[in-house]
């Protein structure tokens, strides 16, 4: 930070000298001319996926609360509207701004090698939160996330225990190419491998309620209500969309067609208590505190682990009813 302040100061003096001679540079000198000159805030650029789901809103809230000025941060926030190219451009912006650290919730796993290398060359540490990337882990300081694969296993094991008879399964997949979509599918498939649950179709609903509804409408048209026994939704928002489609088809979600979902956001838990969803595996979005602590440790030169997993629980309707009033999201 010291080095950057000095450089910014020199740039500012240079620009002031230029403007004094009437040929002011068009660039915004230093960029922090408006800085109150107060304490040394850690400047962090946070590249969020977008605002695709209830889970994402809770995660953004948690991150903004943790990377606050009173906690010693100056946060620049970017939401990339689920567009991987826009998200990479936002990270490039952060590098050009010369922030002290960058935090990313990468929409998809691939395509990160170049920009992460640029951050490394610019001596700006990167911490991943929530999802992870396929790039080598020497290109980021740490990943604060969740064990998506285990979330899929927990969902699949519940299905295996509760569906002994031949069962027709359809899957509402998360964003194509994202770590949670890849890993939740893999974990679930492994857990149902030697059961009589047959996956007849699987399609992405992009983690959104509308996406889940549209895909489920397509499945219902293709197979009919009687042709589907079970839905595995990679997140609650898509499960809630599927519930709308099933009810519009005159069937009863949670009975005629059972639903398993992941996230355990408020709306999902309420549908679970209503028995419209039968089982939910939690995916904890409250990662802000942990991520902020790791950014500080990295900037203090401390050694940090490459991976920090936040634990997930799972809920039946009865368990959801017990905890609903005490949950933070
Ligand atoms: C998982 C997170 C996923 C959630 C979705 O940690 O990346 O993205 O499961 C969200 O609800 O959109
Ligand atoms: Zn998760």
CSV table of C-alpha atoms and ligand atoms in Angstrom, one decimal:
chain,number,residue,atom,x,y,z
A,1,UNK,CA,0.0,0.0,0.0
A,2,UNK,CA,2.8,2.4,0.9
A,3,UNK,CA,4.4,2.0,-2.5
A,4,UNK,CA,1.2,2.7,-4.3
A,5,UNK,CA,0.4,5.8,-2.2
A,6,UNK,CA,3.8,7.2,-3.0
A,7,UNK,CA,3.3,6.6,-6.7
A,8,UNK,CA,-0.2,8.0,-6.7
A,9,UNK,CA,1.2,11.1,-4.8
A,10,UNK,CA,3.9,11.7,-7.5
A,11,UNK,CA,1.3,11.2,-10.3
A,12,UNK,CA,-1.0,13.7,-8.5
A,13,UNK,CA,1.9,16.3,-8.2
A,14,UNK,CA,2.7,15.7,-11.9
A,15,UNK,CA,-0.9,16.3,-13.0
A,16,UNK,CA,-1.2,19.4,-10.8
A,17,UNK,CA,2.0,20.8,-12.4
A,18,UNK,CA,0.6,20.0,-15.9
A,19,UNK,CA,-2.8,21.6,-15.2
A,20,UNK,CA,-0.9,24.7,-13.8
A,21,UNK,CA,0.7,25.1,-17.2
A,22,UNK,CA,-2.8,24.9,-18.8
A,23,UNK,CA,-2.2,21.5,-20.4
A,24,UNK,CA,-3.9,19.3,-17.8
A,25,UNK,CA,-3.8,15.6,-18.6
A,26,UNK,CA,-7.2,14.1,-19.4
A,27,UNK,CA,-6.7,11.2,-17.1
A,28,UNK,CA,-8.0,11.3,-13.5
A,29,UNK,CA,-4.7,11.8,-11.7
A,30,UNK,CA,-4.2,9.3,-9.0
A,31,UNK,CA,-7.9,8.7,-8.8
A,32,UNK,CA,-8.0,9.2,-5.1
A,33,UNK,CA,-7.9,13.0,-5.2
A,34,UNK,CA,-11.1,12.8,-3.2
A,35,UNK,CA,-9.5,10.6,-0.6
A,36,UNK,CA,-10.2,12.0,2.9
A,37,UNK,CA,-6.5,11.2,3.5
A,38,UNK,CA,-7.8,9.3,6.6
A,39,UNK,CA,-6.5,5.9,7.9
A,40,UNK,CA,-4.9,3.4,5.6
A,41,UNK,CA,-7.9,1.6,4.1
A,42,UNK,CA,-7.2,-1.7,2.3
A,43,UNK,CA,-8.6,-1.2,-1.2
A,44,UNK,CA,-10.3,-4.4,-2.5
A,45,UNK,CA,-12.0,-5.0,-5.8
A,46,UNK,CA,-14.8,-7.6,-5.5
A,47,UNK,CA,-16.0,-9.3,-8.7
A,48,UNK,CA,-19.4,-10.9,-7.9
A,49,UNK,CA,-21.2,-13.2,-10.3
A,50,UNK,CA,-24.3,-11.0,-10.5
A,51,UNK,CA,-27.7,-11.3,-8.7
A,52,UNK,CA,-29.1,-14.5,-10.1
A,53,UNK,CA,-30.6,-16.0,-6.9
A,54,UNK,CA,-31.6,-15.5,-3.3
A,55,UNK,CA,-28.3,-17.2,-2.3
A,56,UNK,CA,-26.3,-14.6,-4.3
A,57,UNK,CA,-28.1,-11.7,-2.5
A,58,UNK,CA,-27.3,-13.2,0.9
A,59,UNK,CA,-23.7,-13.7,-0.2
A,60,UNK,CA,-23.3,-10.1,-1.5
A,61,UNK,CA,-24.7,-8.8,1.7
A,62,UNK,CA,-22.3,-10.9,3.8
A,63,UNK,CA,-19.3,-9.7,1.7
A,64,UNK,CA,-20.3,-6.0,1.8
A,65,UNK,CA,-20.8,-6.2,5.5
A,66,UNK,CA,-17.4,-7.7,6.1
A,67,UNK,CA,-15.4,-5.5,3.6
A,68,UNK,CA,-16.7,-2.3,5.3
A,69,UNK,CA,-14.8,0.9,6.1
A,70,UNK,CA,-15.1,0.2,9.8
A,71,UNK,CA,-13.4,-3.1,9.2
A,72,UNK,CA,-10.6,-1.2,7.4
A,73,UNK,CA,-11.6,-1.7,3.8
A,74,UNK,CA,-12.5,0.4,0.8
A,75,UNK,CA,-14.5,-1.9,-1.4
A,76,UNK,CA,-15.1,-1.5,-5.1
A,77,UNK,CA,-18.0,-3.9,-6.0
A,78,UNK,CA,-18.8,-5.2,-9.5
A,79,UNK,CA,-21.7,-7.6,-10.3
A,80,UNK,CA,-21.2,-9.2,-13.7
A,81,UNK,CA,-24.8,-10.2,-14.5
A,82,UNK,CA,-23.7,-13.8,-14.9
A,83,UNK,CA,-21.5,-12.8,-17.9
A,84,UNK,CA,-18.0,-14.4,-17.6
A,85,UNK,CA,-16.4,-12.0,-20.1
A,86,UNK,CA,-17.8,-9.0,-18.2
A,87,UNK,CA,-16.5,-10.5,-14.9
A,88,UNK,CA,-12.9,-10.9,-16.3
A,89,UNK,CA,-13.1,-7.3,-17.6
A,90,UNK,CA,-14.0,-6.1,-14.1
A,91,UNK,CA,-11.0,-7.9,-12.7
A,92,UNK,CA,-8.8,-6.3,-15.3
A,93,UNK,CA,-10.2,-2.9,-14.2
A,94,UNK,CA,-9.3,-3.7,-10.6
A,95,UNK,CA,-5.7,-4.5,-11.7
A,96,UNK,CA,-5.5,-1.1,-13.6
A,97,UNK,CA,-6.9,0.7,-10.5
A,98,UNK,CA,-4.0,-0.8,-8.5
A,99,UNK,CA,-6.2,-2.2,-5.7
A,100,UNK,CA,-4.4,-3.9,-2.8
A,101,UNK,CA,-6.3,-7.1,-3.2
A,102,UNK,CA,-9.0,-8.7,-5.5
A,103,UNK,CA,-11.8,-11.1,-4.4
A,104,UNK,CA,-13.7,-13.1,-7.1
A,105,UNK,CA,-16.7,-15.3,-7.0
A,106,UNK,CA,-16.0,-16.8,-10.5
A,107,UNK,CA,-19.1,-17.5,-12.6
A,108,UNK,CA,-17.4,-20.4,-14.4
A,109,UNK,CA,-14.3,-22.4,-13.7
A,110,UNK,CA,-12.5,-21.9,-17.0
A,111,UNK,CA,-10.9,-18.9,-18.7
A,112,UNK,CA,-9.1,-17.4,-15.7
A,113,UNK,CA,-5.4,-18.2,-16.3
A,114,UNK,CA,-4.5,-15.0,-18.2
A,115,UNK,CA,-6.1,-12.4,-15.9
A,116,UNK,CA,-5.0,-14.2,-12.8
A,117,UNK,CA,-1.4,-14.1,-14.2
A,118,UNK,CA,-1.8,-10.4,-14.8
A,119,UNK,CA,-2.9,-9.9,-11.2
A,120,UNK,CA,0.1,-11.9,-10.0
A,121,UNK,CA,2.5,-9.9,-12.2
A,122,UNK,CA,0.9,-6.7,-10.8
A,123,UNK,CA,1.6,-8.1,-7.3
A,124,UNK,CA,-2.1,-8.0,-6.4
A,125,UNK,CA,-3.2,-11.1,-4.4
A,126,UNK,CA,-6.5,-12.8,-5.4
A,127,UNK,CA,-8.8,-14.6,-3.0
A,128,UNK,CA,-11.6,-16.7,-4.5
A,129,UNK,CA,-14.9,-16.9,-2.6
A,130,UNK,CA,-17.9,-19.2,-3.1
A,131,UNK,CA,-17.0,-20.9,-6.5
A,132,UNK,CA,-13.5,-21.9,-7.7
A,133,UNK,CA,-11.5,-22.0,-10.9
A,134,UNK,CA,-9.6,-24.6,-13.0
A,135,UNK,CA,-6.5,-22.4,-13.1
A,136,UNK,CA,-3.5,-23.6,-11.1
A,137,UNK,CA,-3.7,-22.7,-7.5
A,138,UNK,CA,-0.5,-20.7,-7.5
A,139,UNK,CA,-2.5,-18.0,-9.3
A,140,UNK,CA,-4.6,-17.3,-6.3
A,141,UNK,CA,-3.9,-17.0,-2.6
A,142,UNK,CA,-6.8,-18.9,-1.3
A,143,UNK,CA,-10.4,-20.2,-2.0
A,144,UNK,CA,-13.1,-19.6,0.6
A,145,UNK,CA,-15.8,-21.9,-0.5
A,146,UNK,CA,-18.1,-24.9,-0.1
A,147,UNK,CA,-17.8,-28.5,-0.8
A,148,UNK,CA,-20.2,-28.6,-3.8
A,149,UNK,CA,-19.4,-32.2,-4.5
A,150,UNK,CA,-20.4,-33.2,-0.9
A,151,UNK,CA,-23.6,-31.2,-1.3
A,152,UNK,CA,-24.4,-33.3,-4.3
A,153,UNK,CA,-23.5,-36.5,-2.4
A,154,UNK,CA,-25.8,-35.5,0.5
A,155,UNK,CA,-28.7,-34.9,-1.9
A,156,UNK,CA,-28.0,-38.1,-3.8
A,157,UNK,CA,-27.8,-40.2,-0.6
A,158,UNK,CA,-31.1,-38.9,0.6
A,159,UNK,CA,-32.6,-39.8,-2.8
A,160,UNK,CA,-31.0,-43.3,-2.6
A,161,UNK,CA,-32.5,-43.8,0.9
A,162,UNK,CA,-36.0,-42.6,-0.1
A,163,UNK,CA,-36.5,-43.9,-3.6
A,164,UNK,CA,-36.1,-47.7,-3.6
A,165,UNK,CA,-38.6,-48.3,-6.4
A,166,UNK,CA,-37.8,-47.5,-10.1
A,167,UNK,CA,-37.7,-43.6,-10.2
A,168,UNK,CA,-37.7,-41.3,-13.1
A,169,UNK,CA,-35.4,-38.3,-12.3
A,170,UNK,CA,-35.0,-35.0,-14.1
A,171,UNK,CA,-32.2,-32.5,-13.1
A,172,UNK,CA,-32.3,-28.7,-13.2
A,173,UNK,CA,-28.6,-27.9,-13.6
A,174,UNK,CA,-26.9,-24.7,-12.4
A,175,UNK,CA,-24.9,-22.4,-14.6
A,176,UNK,CA,-23.1,-24.4,-17.3
A,177,UNK,CA,-19.4,-24.6,-16.5
A,178,UNK,CA,-19.7,-23.4,-13.0
A,179,UNK,CA,-18.1,-25.3,-10.1
A,180,UNK,CA,-21.3,-25.9,-8.2
A,181,UNK,CA,-23.1,-27.2,-11.3
A,182,UNK,CA,-20.2,-29.6,-12.2
A,183,UNK,CA,-19.6,-30.8,-8.7
A,184,UNK,CA,-23.3,-31.1,-7.5
A,185,UNK,CA,-24.0,-33.3,-10.6
A,186,UNK,CA,-20.9,-35.5,-10.0
A,187,UNK,CA,-21.6,-36.0,-6.3
A,188,UNK,CA,-25.3,-36.8,-6.8
A,189,UNK,CA,-24.6,-39.2,-9.7
A,190,UNK,CA,-22.1,-41.1,-7.6
A,191,UNK,CA,-24.5,-41.4,-4.7
A,192,UNK,CA,-27.4,-42.8,-6.9
A,193,UNK,CA,-25.1,-45.0,-9.0
A,194,UNK,CA,-26.4,-48.4,-8.0
A,195,UNK,CA,-30.0,-47.5,-7.3
A,196,UNK,CA,-33.1,-47.8,-9.5
A,197,UNK,CA,-33.2,-44.0,-9.9
A,198,UNK,CA,-32.9,-43.3,-13.7
A,199,UNK,CA,-31.9,-39.8,-14.9
A,200,UNK,CA,-34.1,-39.3,-17.9
A,201,UNK,CA,-33.2,-35.7,-18.6
A,202,UNK,CA,-30.9,-32.9,-17.3
A,203,UNK,CA,-30.8,-29.2,-18.5
A,204,UNK,CA,-29.4,-25.9,-17.1
A,205,UNK,CA,-31.8,-23.4,-15.6
A,206,UNK,CA,-28.8,-21.0,-14.9
A,207,UNK,CA,-29.6,-20.9,-11.2
A,208,UNK,CA,-32.6,-18.6,-11.7
A,209,UNK,CA,-36.2,-19.1,-10.7
A,210,UNK,CA,-37.4,-18.3,-14.3
A,211,UNK,CA,-34.8,-20.7,-15.7
A,212,UNK,CA,-36.0,-23.5,-13.5
A,213,UNK,CA,-39.6,-22.8,-14.4
A,214,UNK,CA,-39.0,-22.8,-18.1
A,215,UNK,CA,-36.9,-26.0,-18.1
A,216,UNK,CA,-39.5,-27.8,-15.9
A,217,UNK,CA,-42.3,-26.7,-18.2
A,218,UNK,CA,-40.3,-28.4,-21.0
A,219,UNK,CA,-39.8,-31.6,-19.1
A,220,UNK,CA,-43.5,-31.7,-18.2
A,221,UNK,CA,-44.5,-31.3,-21.9
A,222,UNK,CA,-42.0,-34.0,-22.9
A,223,UNK,CA,-42.7,-36.6,-20.2
A,224,UNK,CA,-46.1,-35.6,-18.7
A,225,UNK,CA,-46.6,-35.4,-14.9
A,226,UNK,CA,-46.8,-39.2,-14.7
A,227,UNK,CA,-43.5,-39.6,-16.5
A,228,UNK,CA,-41.5,-37.8,-13.8
A,229,UNK,CA,-41.1,-38.9,-10.2
A,230,UNK,CA,-38.3,-36.7,-8.8
A,231,UNK,CA,-36.6,-33.4,-9.5
A,232,UNK,CA,-33.0,-32.6,-8.4
A,233,UNK,CA,-32.6,-28.9,-8.6
A,234,UNK,CA,-29.0,-27.5,-8.1
A,235,UNK,CA,-30.4,-24.5,-6.2
A,236,UNK,CA,-33.6,-23.4,-4.4
A,237,UNK,CA,-34.4,-20.7,-7.0
A,238,UNK,CA,-34.8,-23.2,-9.8
A,239,UNK,CA,-36.7,-25.6,-7.4
A,240,UNK,CA,-39.2,-22.7,-6.7
A,241,UNK,CA,-39.6,-22.2,-10.5
A,242,UNK,CA,-40.2,-25.9,-10.9
A,243,UNK,CA,-42.9,-25.7,-8.2
A,244,UNK,CA,-44.7,-23.1,-10.2
A,245,UNK,CA,-44.5,-25.2,-13.4
A,246,UNK,CA,-45.7,-28.4,-11.6
A,247,UNK,CA,-48.7,-26.5,-10.0
A,248,UNK,CA,-49.6,-24.9,-13.4
A,249,UNK,CA,-49.7,-28.5,-14.8
A,250,UNK,CA,-52.3,-29.3,-12.1
A,251,UNK,CA,-50.0,-31.5,-10.1
A,252,UNK,CA,-48.9,-31.3,-6.5
A,253,UNK,CA,-45.1,-30.6,-6.0
A,254,UNK,CA,-43.6,-32.6,-3.1
A,255,UNK,CA,-46.2,-35.4,-3.7
A,256,UNK,CA,-46.9,-36.2,-7.4
A,257,UNK,CA,-43.4,-35.0,-8.2
A,258,UNK,CA,-40.9,-34.9,-5.3
A,259,UNK,CA,-38.1,-32.2,-5.2
A,260,UNK,CA,-34.6,-32.2,-3.8
A,261,UNK,CA,-32.8,-28.9,-3.8
A,262,UNK,CA,-29.6,-27.1,-2.5
A,263,UNK,CA,-29.0,-23.7,-0.8
A,264,UNK,CA,-31.6,-23.5,2.0
A,265,UNK,CA,-32.4,-19.9,1.5
A,266,UNK,CA,-35.4,-18.5,3.2
A,267,UNK,CA,-37.9,-19.0,0.3
A,268,UNK,CA,-36.6,-22.6,-0.2
A,269,UNK,CA,-37.0,-23.4,3.5
A,270,UNK,CA,-40.5,-22.1,3.5
A,271,UNK,CA,-41.4,-24.3,0.5
A,272,UNK,CA,-39.8,-27.2,2.4
A,273,UNK,CA,-42.0,-26.5,5.4
A,274,UNK,CA,-44.9,-26.4,3.1
A,275,UNK,CA,-43.9,-29.9,1.8
A,276,UNK,CA,-43.5,-28.6,-1.7
A,277,UNK,CA,-39.8,-29.5,-1.5
A,278,UNK,CA,-38.9,-32.7,0.2
A,279,UNK,CA,-35.3,-32.3,1.2
A,280,UNK,CA,-32.8,-29.4,1.0
A,281,UNK,CA,-29.0,-29.4,1.4
A,282,UNK,CA,-27.7,-26.1,2.8
A,283,UNK,CA,-25.0,-24.1,1.0
A,284,UNK,CA,-23.9,-21.4,3.4
A,285,UNK,CA,-23.6,-17.9,1.7
A,286,UNK,CA,-22.2,-16.2,4.7
A,287,UNK,CA,-18.5,-16.2,3.6
A,288,UNK,CA,-17.7,-12.5,4.1
A,289,UNK,CA,-16.0,-12.6,7.5
A,290,UNK,CA,-13.8,-15.5,6.6
A,291,UNK,CA,-12.9,-13.9,3.2
A,292,UNK,CA,-12.1,-10.6,4.8
A,293,UNK,CA,-9.8,-12.2,7.4
A,294,UNK,CA,-7.9,-14.1,4.8
A,295,UNK,CA,-7.4,-10.9,2.7
A,296,UNK,CA,-5.9,-9.2,5.7
A,297,UNK,CA,-3.7,-12.2,6.5
A,298,UNK,CA,-2.4,-12.4,2.9
A,299,UNK,CA,-1.6,-8.6,2.9
A,300,UNK,CA,0.1,-9.0,6.2
A,301,UNK,CA,2.3,-11.6,4.6
A,302,UNK,CA,0.9,-14.5,6.7
A,303,UNK,CA,0.7,-18.0,5.3
A,304,UNK,CA,-2.9,-19.0,4.5
A,305,UNK,CA,-4.4,-22.3,3.4
A,306,UNK,CA,-5.3,-22.8,-0.2
A,307,UNK,CA,-8.8,-23.9,0.7
A,308,UNK,CA,-11.3,-23.0,3.5
A,309,UNK,CA,-14.6,-24.9,3.4
A,310,UNK,CA,-17.6,-23.6,5.2
A,311,UNK,CA,-19.7,-26.5,6.5
A,312,UNK,CA,-23.2,-27.3,5.1
A,313,UNK,CA,-26.1,-29.0,6.8
A,314,UNK,CA,-29.3,-30.6,5.4
A,315,UNK,CA,-33.0,-30.3,6.3
A,316,UNK,CA,-36.2,-32.3,6.2
A,317,UNK,CA,-39.5,-30.3,6.5
A,318,UNK,CA,-39.6,-31.0,10.3
A,319,UNK,CA,-36.0,-29.8,10.8
A,320,UNK,CA,-36.6,-26.7,8.7
A,321,UNK,CA,-39.6,-25.8,10.9
A,322,UNK,CA,-37.4,-26.0,13.9
A,323,UNK,CA,-34.7,-23.6,12.7
A,324,UNK,CA,-36.5,-21.2,10.3
A,325,UNK,CA,-36.8,-18.4,12.8
A,326,UNK,CA,-33.2,-18.5,13.9
A,327,UNK,CA,-31.6,-18.5,10.5
A,328,UNK,CA,-29.6,-15.6,9.3
A,329,UNK,CA,-30.6,-15.8,5.6
B,1,LIG,C1,-23.1,-22.0,-4.6
B,1,LIG,C2,-23.4,-20.7,-5.4
B,1,LIG,C3,-24.6,-21.0,-6.2
B,1,LIG,C4,-25.9,-21.2,-5.4
B,1,LIG,C5,-26.9,-20.5,-6.3
B,1,LIG,O1,-22.2,-21.7,-3.6
B,1,LIG,O2,-22.3,-20.4,-6.2
B,1,LIG,O3,-24.8,-19.8,-7.1
B,1,LIG,O4,-26.2,-22.5,-5.1
B,1,LIG,C6,-26.1,-19.3,-6.7
B,1,LIG,O5,-28.1,-20.2,-5.7
B,1,LIG,O6,-26.7,-18.7,-7.8
B,2,LIG,ZN1,-22.6,-23.9,-2.3
